Coordinates of C-alpha atoms in Angstrom, one line a residue:
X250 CA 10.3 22.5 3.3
X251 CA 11.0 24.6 6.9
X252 CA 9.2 23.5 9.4
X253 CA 8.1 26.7 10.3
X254 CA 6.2 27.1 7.6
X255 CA 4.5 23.5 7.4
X256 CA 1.6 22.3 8.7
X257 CA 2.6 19.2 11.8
X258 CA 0.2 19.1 14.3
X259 CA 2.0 17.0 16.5
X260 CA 1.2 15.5 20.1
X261 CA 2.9 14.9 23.2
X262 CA 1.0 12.5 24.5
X263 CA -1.0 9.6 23.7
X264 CA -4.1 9.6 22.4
X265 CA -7.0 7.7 24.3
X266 CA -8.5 6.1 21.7
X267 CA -5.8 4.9 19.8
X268 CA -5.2 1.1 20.3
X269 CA -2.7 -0.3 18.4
X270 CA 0.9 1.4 17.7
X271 CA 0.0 2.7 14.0
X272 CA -3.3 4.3 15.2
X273 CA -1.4 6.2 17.6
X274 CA 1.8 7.0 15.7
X275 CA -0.2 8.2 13.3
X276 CA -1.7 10.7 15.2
X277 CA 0.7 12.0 17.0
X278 CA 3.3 12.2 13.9
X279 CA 0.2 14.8 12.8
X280 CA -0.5 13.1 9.8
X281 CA -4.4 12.0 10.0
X282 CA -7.3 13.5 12.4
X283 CA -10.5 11.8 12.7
X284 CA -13.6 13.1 11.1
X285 CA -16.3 10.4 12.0
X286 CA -15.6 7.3 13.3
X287 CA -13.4 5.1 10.6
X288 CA -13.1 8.1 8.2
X289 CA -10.0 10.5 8.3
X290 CA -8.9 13.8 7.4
X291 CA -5.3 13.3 5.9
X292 CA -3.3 15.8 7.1
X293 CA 0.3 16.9 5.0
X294 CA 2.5 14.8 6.2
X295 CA 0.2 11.5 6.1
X296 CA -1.1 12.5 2.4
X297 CA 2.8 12.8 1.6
X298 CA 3.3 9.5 2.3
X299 CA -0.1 8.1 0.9
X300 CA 1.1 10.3 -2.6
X301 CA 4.9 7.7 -2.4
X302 CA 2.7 4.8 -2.1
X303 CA 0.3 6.0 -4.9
X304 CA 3.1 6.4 -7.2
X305 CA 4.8 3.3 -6.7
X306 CA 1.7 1.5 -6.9
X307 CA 1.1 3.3 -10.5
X308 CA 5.0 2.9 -11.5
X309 CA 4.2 -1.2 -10.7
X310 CA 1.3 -1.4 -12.8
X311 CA 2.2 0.4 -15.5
X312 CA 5.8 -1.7 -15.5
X313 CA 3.2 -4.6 -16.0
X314 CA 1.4 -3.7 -18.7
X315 CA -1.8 -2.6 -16.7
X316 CA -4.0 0.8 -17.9
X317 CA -4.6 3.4 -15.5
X318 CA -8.5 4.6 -15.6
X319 CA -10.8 6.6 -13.1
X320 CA -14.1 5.8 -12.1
X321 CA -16.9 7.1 -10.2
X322 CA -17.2 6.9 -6.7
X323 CA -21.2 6.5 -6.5
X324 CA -22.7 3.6 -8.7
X325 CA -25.6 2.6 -10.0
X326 CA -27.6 -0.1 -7.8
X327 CA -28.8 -1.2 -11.4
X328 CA -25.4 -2.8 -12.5
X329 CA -25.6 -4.2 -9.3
X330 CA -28.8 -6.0 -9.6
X331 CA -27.4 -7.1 -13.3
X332 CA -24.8 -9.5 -11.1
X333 CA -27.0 -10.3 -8.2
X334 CA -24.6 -8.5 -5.9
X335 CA -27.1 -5.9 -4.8
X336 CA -28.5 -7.7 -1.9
X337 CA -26.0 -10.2 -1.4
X338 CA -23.4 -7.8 -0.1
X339 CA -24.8 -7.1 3.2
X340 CA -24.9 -3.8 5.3
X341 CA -21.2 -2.9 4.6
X342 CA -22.7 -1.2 1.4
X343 CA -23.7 2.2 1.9
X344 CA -26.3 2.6 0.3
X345 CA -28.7 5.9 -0.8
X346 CA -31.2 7.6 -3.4
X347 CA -30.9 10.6 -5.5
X348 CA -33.1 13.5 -6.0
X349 CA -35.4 11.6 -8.6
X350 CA -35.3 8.6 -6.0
X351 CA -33.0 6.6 -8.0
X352 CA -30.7 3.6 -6.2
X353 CA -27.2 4.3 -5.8
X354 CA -24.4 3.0 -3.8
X355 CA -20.8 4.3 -2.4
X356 CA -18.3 2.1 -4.2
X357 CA -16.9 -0.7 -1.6
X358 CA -15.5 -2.1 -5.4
X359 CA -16.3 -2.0 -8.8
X360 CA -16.5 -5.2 -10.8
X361 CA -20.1 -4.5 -12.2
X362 CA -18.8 -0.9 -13.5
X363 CA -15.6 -2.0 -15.1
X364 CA -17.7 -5.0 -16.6
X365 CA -19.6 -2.3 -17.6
X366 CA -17.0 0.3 -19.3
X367 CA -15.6 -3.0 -21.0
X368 CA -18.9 -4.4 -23.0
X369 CA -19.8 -1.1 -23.9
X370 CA -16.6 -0.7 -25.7
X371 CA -15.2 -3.8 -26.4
X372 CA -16.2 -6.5 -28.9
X373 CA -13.4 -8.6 -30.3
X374 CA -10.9 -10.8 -29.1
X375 CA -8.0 -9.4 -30.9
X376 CA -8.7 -6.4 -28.4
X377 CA -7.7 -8.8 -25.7
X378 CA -5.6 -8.8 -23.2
X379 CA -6.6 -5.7 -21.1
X380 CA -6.2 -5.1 -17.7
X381 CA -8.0 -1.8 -16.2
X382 CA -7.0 -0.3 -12.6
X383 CA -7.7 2.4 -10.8
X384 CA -6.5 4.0 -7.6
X385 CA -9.8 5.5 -5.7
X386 CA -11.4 6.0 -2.5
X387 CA -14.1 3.4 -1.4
X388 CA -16.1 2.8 1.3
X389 CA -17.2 0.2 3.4
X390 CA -19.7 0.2 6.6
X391 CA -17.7 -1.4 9.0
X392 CA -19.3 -2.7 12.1
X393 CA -17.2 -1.8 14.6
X394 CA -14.4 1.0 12.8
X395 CA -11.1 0.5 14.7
X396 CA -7.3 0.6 14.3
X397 CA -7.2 4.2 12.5
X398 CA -6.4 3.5 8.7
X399 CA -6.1 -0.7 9.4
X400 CA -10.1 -0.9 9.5
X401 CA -11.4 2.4 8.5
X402 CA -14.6 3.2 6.6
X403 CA -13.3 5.4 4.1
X404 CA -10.3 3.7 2.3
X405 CA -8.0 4.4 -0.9
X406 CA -7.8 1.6 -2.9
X407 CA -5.7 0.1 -5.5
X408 CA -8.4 -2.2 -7.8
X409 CA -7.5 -3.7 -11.3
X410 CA -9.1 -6.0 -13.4
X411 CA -8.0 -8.2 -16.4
X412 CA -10.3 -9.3 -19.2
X413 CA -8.9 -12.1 -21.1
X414 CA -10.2 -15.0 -23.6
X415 CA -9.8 -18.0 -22.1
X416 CA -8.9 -19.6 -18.5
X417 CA -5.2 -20.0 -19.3
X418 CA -5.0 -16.5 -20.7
X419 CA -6.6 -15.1 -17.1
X420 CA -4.7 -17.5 -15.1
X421 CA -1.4 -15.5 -16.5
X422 CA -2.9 -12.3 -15.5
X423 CA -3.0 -13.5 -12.3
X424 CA 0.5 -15.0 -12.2
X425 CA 1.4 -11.1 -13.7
X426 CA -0.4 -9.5 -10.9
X427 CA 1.3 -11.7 -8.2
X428 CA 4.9 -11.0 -9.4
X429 CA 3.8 -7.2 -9.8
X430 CA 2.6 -7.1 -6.4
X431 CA 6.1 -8.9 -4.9
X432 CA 8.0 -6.0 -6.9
X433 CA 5.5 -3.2 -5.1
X434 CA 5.6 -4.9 -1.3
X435 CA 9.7 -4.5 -1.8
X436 CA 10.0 -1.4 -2.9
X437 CA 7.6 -0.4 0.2
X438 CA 10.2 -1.8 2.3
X439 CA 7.9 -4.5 3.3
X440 CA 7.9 -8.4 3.1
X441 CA 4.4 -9.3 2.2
X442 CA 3.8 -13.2 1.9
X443 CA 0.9 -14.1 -0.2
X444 CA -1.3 -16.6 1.7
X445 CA -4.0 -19.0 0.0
X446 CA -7.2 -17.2 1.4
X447 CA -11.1 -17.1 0.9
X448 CA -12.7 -15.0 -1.9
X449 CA -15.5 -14.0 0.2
X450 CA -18.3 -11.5 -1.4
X451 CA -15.9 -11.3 -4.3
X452 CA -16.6 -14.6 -5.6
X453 CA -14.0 -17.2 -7.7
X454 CA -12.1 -20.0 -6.1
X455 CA -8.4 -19.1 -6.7
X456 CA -7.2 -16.0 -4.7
X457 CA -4.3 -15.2 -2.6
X458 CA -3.7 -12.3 -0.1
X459 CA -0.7 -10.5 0.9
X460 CA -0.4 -10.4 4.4
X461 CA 2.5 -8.6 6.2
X462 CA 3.2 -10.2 9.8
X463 CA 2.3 -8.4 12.6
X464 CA 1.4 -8.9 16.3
X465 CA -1.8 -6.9 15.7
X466 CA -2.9 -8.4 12.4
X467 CA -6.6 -8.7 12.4
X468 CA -6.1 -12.1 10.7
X469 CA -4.5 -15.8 12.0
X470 CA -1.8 -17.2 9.7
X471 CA -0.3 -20.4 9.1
X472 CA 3.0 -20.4 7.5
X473 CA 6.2 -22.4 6.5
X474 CA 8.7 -20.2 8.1
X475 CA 10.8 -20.6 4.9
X476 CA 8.7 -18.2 3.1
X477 CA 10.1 -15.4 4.7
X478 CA 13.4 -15.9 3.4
X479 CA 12.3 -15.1 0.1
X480 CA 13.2 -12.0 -1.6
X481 CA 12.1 -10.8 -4.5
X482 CA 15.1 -8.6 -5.8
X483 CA 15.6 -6.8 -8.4
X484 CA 15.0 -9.7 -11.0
X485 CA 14.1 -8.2 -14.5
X486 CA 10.7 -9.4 -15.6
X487 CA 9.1 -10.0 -18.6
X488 CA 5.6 -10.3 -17.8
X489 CA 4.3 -11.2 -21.7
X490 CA 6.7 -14.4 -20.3
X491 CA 4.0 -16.7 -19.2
X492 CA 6.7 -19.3 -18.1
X493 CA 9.0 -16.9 -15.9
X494 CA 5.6 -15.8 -14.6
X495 CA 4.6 -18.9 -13.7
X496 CA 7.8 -19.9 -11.8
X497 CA 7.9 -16.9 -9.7
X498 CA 4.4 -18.1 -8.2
X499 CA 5.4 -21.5 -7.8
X500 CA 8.4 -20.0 -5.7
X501 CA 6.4 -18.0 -3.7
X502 CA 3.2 -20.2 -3.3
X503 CA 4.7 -23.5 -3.0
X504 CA 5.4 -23.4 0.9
X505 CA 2.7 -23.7 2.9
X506 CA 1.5 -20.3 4.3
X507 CA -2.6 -19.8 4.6
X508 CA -4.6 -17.6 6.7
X509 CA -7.4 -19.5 9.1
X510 CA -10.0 -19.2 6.4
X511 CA -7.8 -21.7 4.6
X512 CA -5.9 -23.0 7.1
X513 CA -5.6 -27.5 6.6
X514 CA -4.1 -28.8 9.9
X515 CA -3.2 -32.0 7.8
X516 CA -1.2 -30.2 5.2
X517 CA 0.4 -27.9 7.7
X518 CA 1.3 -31.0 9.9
X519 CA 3.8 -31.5 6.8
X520 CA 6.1 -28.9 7.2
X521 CA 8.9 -29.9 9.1
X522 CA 8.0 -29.1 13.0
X523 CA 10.9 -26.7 13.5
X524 CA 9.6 -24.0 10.5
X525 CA 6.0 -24.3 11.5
X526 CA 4.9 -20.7 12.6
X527 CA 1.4 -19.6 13.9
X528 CA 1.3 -16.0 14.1
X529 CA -0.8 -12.7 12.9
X530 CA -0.8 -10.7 9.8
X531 CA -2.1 -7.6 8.2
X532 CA -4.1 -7.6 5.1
X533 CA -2.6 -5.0 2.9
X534 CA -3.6 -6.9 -1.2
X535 CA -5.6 -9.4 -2.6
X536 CA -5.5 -11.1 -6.0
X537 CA -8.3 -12.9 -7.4
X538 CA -9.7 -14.7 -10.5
X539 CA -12.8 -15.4 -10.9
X540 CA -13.8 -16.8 -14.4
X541 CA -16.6 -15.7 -16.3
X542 CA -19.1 -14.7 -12.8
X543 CA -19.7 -11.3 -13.8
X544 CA -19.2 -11.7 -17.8
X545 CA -22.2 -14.0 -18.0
X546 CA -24.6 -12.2 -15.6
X547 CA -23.8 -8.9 -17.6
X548 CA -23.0 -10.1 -21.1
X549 CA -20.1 -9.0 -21.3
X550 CA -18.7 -11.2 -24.6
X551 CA -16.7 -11.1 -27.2
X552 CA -16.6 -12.5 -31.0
X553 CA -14.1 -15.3 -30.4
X554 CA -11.9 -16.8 -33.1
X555 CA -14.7 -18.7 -34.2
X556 CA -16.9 -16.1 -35.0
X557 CA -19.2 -17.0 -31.7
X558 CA -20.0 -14.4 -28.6
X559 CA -17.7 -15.6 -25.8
X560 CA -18.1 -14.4 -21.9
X561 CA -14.9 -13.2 -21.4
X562 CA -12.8 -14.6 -18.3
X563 CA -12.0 -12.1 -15.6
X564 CA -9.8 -11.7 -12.2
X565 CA -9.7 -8.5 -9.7
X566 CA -6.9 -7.4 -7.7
X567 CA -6.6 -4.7 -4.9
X568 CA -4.1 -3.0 -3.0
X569 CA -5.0 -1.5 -0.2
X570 CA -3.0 2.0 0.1
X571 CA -3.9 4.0 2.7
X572 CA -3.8 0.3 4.5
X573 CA -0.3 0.0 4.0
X574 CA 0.9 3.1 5.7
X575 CA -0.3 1.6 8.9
X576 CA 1.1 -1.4 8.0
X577 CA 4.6 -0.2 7.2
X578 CA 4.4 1.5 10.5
X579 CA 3.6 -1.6 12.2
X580 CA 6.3 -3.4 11.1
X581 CA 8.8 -0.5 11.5
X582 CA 9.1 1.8 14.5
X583 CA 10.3 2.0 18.1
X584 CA 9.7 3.4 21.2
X585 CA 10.3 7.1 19.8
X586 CA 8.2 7.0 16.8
X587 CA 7.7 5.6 13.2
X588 CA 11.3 4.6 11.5
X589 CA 10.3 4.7 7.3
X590 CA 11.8 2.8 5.1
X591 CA 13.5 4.7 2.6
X592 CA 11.6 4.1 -0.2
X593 CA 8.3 5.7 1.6
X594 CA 9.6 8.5 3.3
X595 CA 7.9 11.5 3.3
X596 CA 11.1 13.6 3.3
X597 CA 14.2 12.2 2.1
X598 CA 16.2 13.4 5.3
X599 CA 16.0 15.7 8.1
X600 CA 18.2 18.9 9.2
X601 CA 18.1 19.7 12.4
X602 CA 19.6 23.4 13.0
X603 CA 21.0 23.1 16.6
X604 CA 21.5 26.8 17.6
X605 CA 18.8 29.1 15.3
X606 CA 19.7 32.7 14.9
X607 CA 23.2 31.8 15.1
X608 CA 25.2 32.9 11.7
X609 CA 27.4 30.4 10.4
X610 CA 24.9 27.4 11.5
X611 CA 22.3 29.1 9.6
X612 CA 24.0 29.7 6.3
X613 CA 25.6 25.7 6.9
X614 CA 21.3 24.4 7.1
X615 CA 20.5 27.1 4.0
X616 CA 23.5 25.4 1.8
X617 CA 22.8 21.9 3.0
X618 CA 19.2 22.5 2.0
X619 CA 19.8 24.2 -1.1
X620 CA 22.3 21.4 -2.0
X621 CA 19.9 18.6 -1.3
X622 CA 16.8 20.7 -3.3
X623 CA 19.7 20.7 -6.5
X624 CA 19.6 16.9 -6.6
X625 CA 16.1 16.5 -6.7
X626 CA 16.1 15.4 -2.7
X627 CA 13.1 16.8 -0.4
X628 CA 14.5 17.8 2.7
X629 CA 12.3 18.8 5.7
X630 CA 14.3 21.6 7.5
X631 CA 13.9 22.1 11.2
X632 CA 14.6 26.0 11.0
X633 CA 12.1 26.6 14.6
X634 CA 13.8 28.8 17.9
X635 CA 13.0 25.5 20.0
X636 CA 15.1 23.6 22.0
X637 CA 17.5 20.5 20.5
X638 CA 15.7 17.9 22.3
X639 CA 12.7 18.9 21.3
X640 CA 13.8 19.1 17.4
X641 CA 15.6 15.2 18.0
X642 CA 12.2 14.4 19.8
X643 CA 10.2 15.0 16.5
X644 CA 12.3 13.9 14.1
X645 CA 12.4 10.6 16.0
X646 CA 8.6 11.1 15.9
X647 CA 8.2 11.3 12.0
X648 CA 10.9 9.0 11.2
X649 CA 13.1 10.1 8.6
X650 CA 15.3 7.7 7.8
X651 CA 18.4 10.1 8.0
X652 CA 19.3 13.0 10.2
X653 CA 21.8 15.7 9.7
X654 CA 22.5 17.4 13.1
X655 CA 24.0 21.5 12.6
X656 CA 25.7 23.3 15.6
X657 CA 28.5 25.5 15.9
X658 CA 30.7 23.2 17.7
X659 CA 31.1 20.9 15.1
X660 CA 31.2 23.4 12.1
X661 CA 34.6 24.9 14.1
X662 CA 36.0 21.4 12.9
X663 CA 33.9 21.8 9.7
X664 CA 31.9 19.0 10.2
X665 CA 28.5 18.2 10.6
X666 CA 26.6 14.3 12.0
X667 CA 24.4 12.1 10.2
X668 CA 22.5 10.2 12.3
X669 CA 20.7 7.0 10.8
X670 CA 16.7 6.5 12.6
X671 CA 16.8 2.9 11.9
X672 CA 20.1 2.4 13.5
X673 CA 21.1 5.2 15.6
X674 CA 24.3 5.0 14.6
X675 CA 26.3 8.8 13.9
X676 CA 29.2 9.7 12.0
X677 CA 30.9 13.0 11.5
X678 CA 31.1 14.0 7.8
X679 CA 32.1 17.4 6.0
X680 CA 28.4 19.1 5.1
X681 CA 29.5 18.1 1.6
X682 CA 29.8 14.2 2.1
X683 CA 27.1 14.3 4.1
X684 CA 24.6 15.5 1.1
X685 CA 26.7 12.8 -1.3
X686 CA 25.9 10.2 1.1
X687 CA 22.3 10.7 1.3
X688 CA 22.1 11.1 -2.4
X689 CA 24.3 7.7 -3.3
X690 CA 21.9 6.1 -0.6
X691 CA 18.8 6.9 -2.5
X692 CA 20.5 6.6 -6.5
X693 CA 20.3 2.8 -5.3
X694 CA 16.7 2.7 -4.6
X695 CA 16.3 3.8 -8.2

């Protein structure tokens, strides 16, 4: 892509409104633009990124045995009223009528639908296990809409849900969804710790979120500060492995780490005084099971072994998406702009034309960009008549993770610099081991 041709709004200043670094990055990097208050218009560069998390999210899921389905974003109130949610949930449901003055909702989540789809199709226990997800856009009435994408109205949403037999067989799916969720969190760049939480409207009494630390987390956490050196890695999974499951939870949930829903001063008093940390985190998944709350109020059964109906046991587990864009910015950027990890980037590297119009620095951008296209790489090409600080200025901005700076002086000694965002750190390469560099970098991300 040249940037002449794409579409980045992007500001110079400030904007008013924005409180908190992501809000404000965001916006000026030109990737959302409010609509209404906690609803945004994703603009290319923004919906380029939110497509990278999407897919990783799907790639995760699909690694773990999960089924990718689409639902509907209005709902009947009727299912609803089946599981007694209908006038539990409280104003953050948007709620409306149809023509023929039916009762319909926006879809803040979707337990009573998928409970739905499932005892409508399903009737035997030999159909069991399944776990259905979808990745969709919700919507929630927030109060008091703040923080850009952090505490929107309008959200997209990762949501799965597992149907299984019996306890033990739900309690794996749980364990599964935990060690999928520590793959996706890495692969984001991001360490996200899950934290014993509250269940809230969702209902069920074991649930962890994934919270990733962050002075302007909207939620208090208690933690062990060993938790933080745990990595994840590239370990290679069997997730039908109940046991290996198992143990990866236990290694992740044994320290102590809880947000203040949860929070026991006893236990925390426990931890050794020098790794106690009190700090903030950002919400960005949530795992839950839940047993048979929404089987039995809905009949959703199965024949069991026995012959009997059995209410199926069931768990529901989120990722917030568009979430986790502000929280990768969060937790990565500087004082120039937004520094992406690798594995989210909306373009794989930068090119930075220093003297446009000029002959041999164009033809050295049009090969480096041709050669970079040829290895299946996206570069975003800075091809604009504008001055060289202005190009460094937004390619700090957008934060690519890697910059390759073109000017005539340096192809004399046939040579051009990449630059590294994260680091700053430049090197003078030949145009060719610059574009083998950026590919080896990215060939180990898988």
């Amino acid at each position: 892509m040249r940037l002449s041709r794409y579409f980045l709004p992007v500001l110079k200043e400030n904007p008013s409104e924005a409180q908190i670094v992501s809000h404000r990055l965001m916006l000026r990097a030109g990737m959302i633009k409010q609509a209404a208050a906690g609803i945004y218009s994703w603009l290319p560069l923004g919906f380029k990124v939110l497509r990278k998390l999407e897919n990783i999210v799907h790639e995760e899921q699909a690694r773990a045995g999960h089924i990718a389905i689409q639902m509907p974003i209005l709902q009947s109130a009727d299912l609803w009223r089946e599981s007694g949610r209908y006038d539990d949930y409280g104003q953050e449901m948007l709620r409306m009528q149809d023509r023929h003055g039916r009762d319909m909702l926006y879809t803040p989540t979707a337990e009573e639908l998928v409970t739905d789809i499932f005892r409508g199709h399903v009737n035997s226990y030999k159909d069991l296990p399944l776990t259905l997800y979808q990745i969709q856009w919700k919507f929630r009435d927030e109060i008091r809409p703040r923080f850009g994408v952090m505490r929107g109205r309008e959200f997209y949403m990762k949501d799965g849900y597992n149907f299984d037999l019996t306890k033990e067989d739900a309690l794996h799916a749980y364990n599964r969804h935990l060690v999928s969720y520590l793959r996706t969190y890495e692969r984001m760049g991001l360490q996200a710790i899950p934290m014993r939480a509250d269940s809230g409207p969702i209902g069920g009494d074991d649930t962890h979120e994934f919270l990733v630390l962050a002075d302007t987390g909207e939620s208090e956490v208690f933690y062990d500060s060993a938790v933080t050196d745990l990595t994840f890695g590239d370990r290679d999974i069997d997730y039908d492995d109940r046991a290996q499951c198992q143990a990866i939870l236990e290694e992740f949930t044994s320290k102590y780490a809880r947000t203040d829903e949860t929070h026991d001063e006893a236990l925390f008093n426990q931890v050794p005084e020098e790794r106690r940390r009190v700090a903030r985190g950002i919400e960005v998944g949530q795992i839950f099971y839940f047993g048979t709350k929404y089987s039995e109020a809905m009949g959703a059964t199965v024949q069991g072994p026995d012959g009997k109906p059995t209410p199926v046991h069931m768990g529901s587990h989120g990722i917030g998406v568009s979430r986790l864009i502000g929280a990768i910015i969060e937790a990565s950027h500087d004082d120039k702009g937004i520094i992406w990890p690798e594995g989210v980037t909306p373009f794989h590297c930068g090119i930075v034309n220093l003297k446009q119009g000029d002959e041999e620095a164009d033809a050295a951008c049009d090969k480096l960009y041709a050669a970079l296209t040829a290895l299946g790489l996206e570069p975003l090409y800075d091809d604009r008549n504008e001055r060289a600080g202005g190009k460094f200025a937004t390619m700090d901005l957008i934060g690519l993770p890697w910059r390759i700076t073109v000017g005539p002086r340096g192809l004399k000694n046939g040579v051009v610099e990449l630059t590294s965002r994260r680091t700053g750190e430049s090197e003078e390469l030949s145009p060719e081991a610059a574009v083998t560099k950026i590919a080896e970098i990215y060939e180990q991300l898988g």
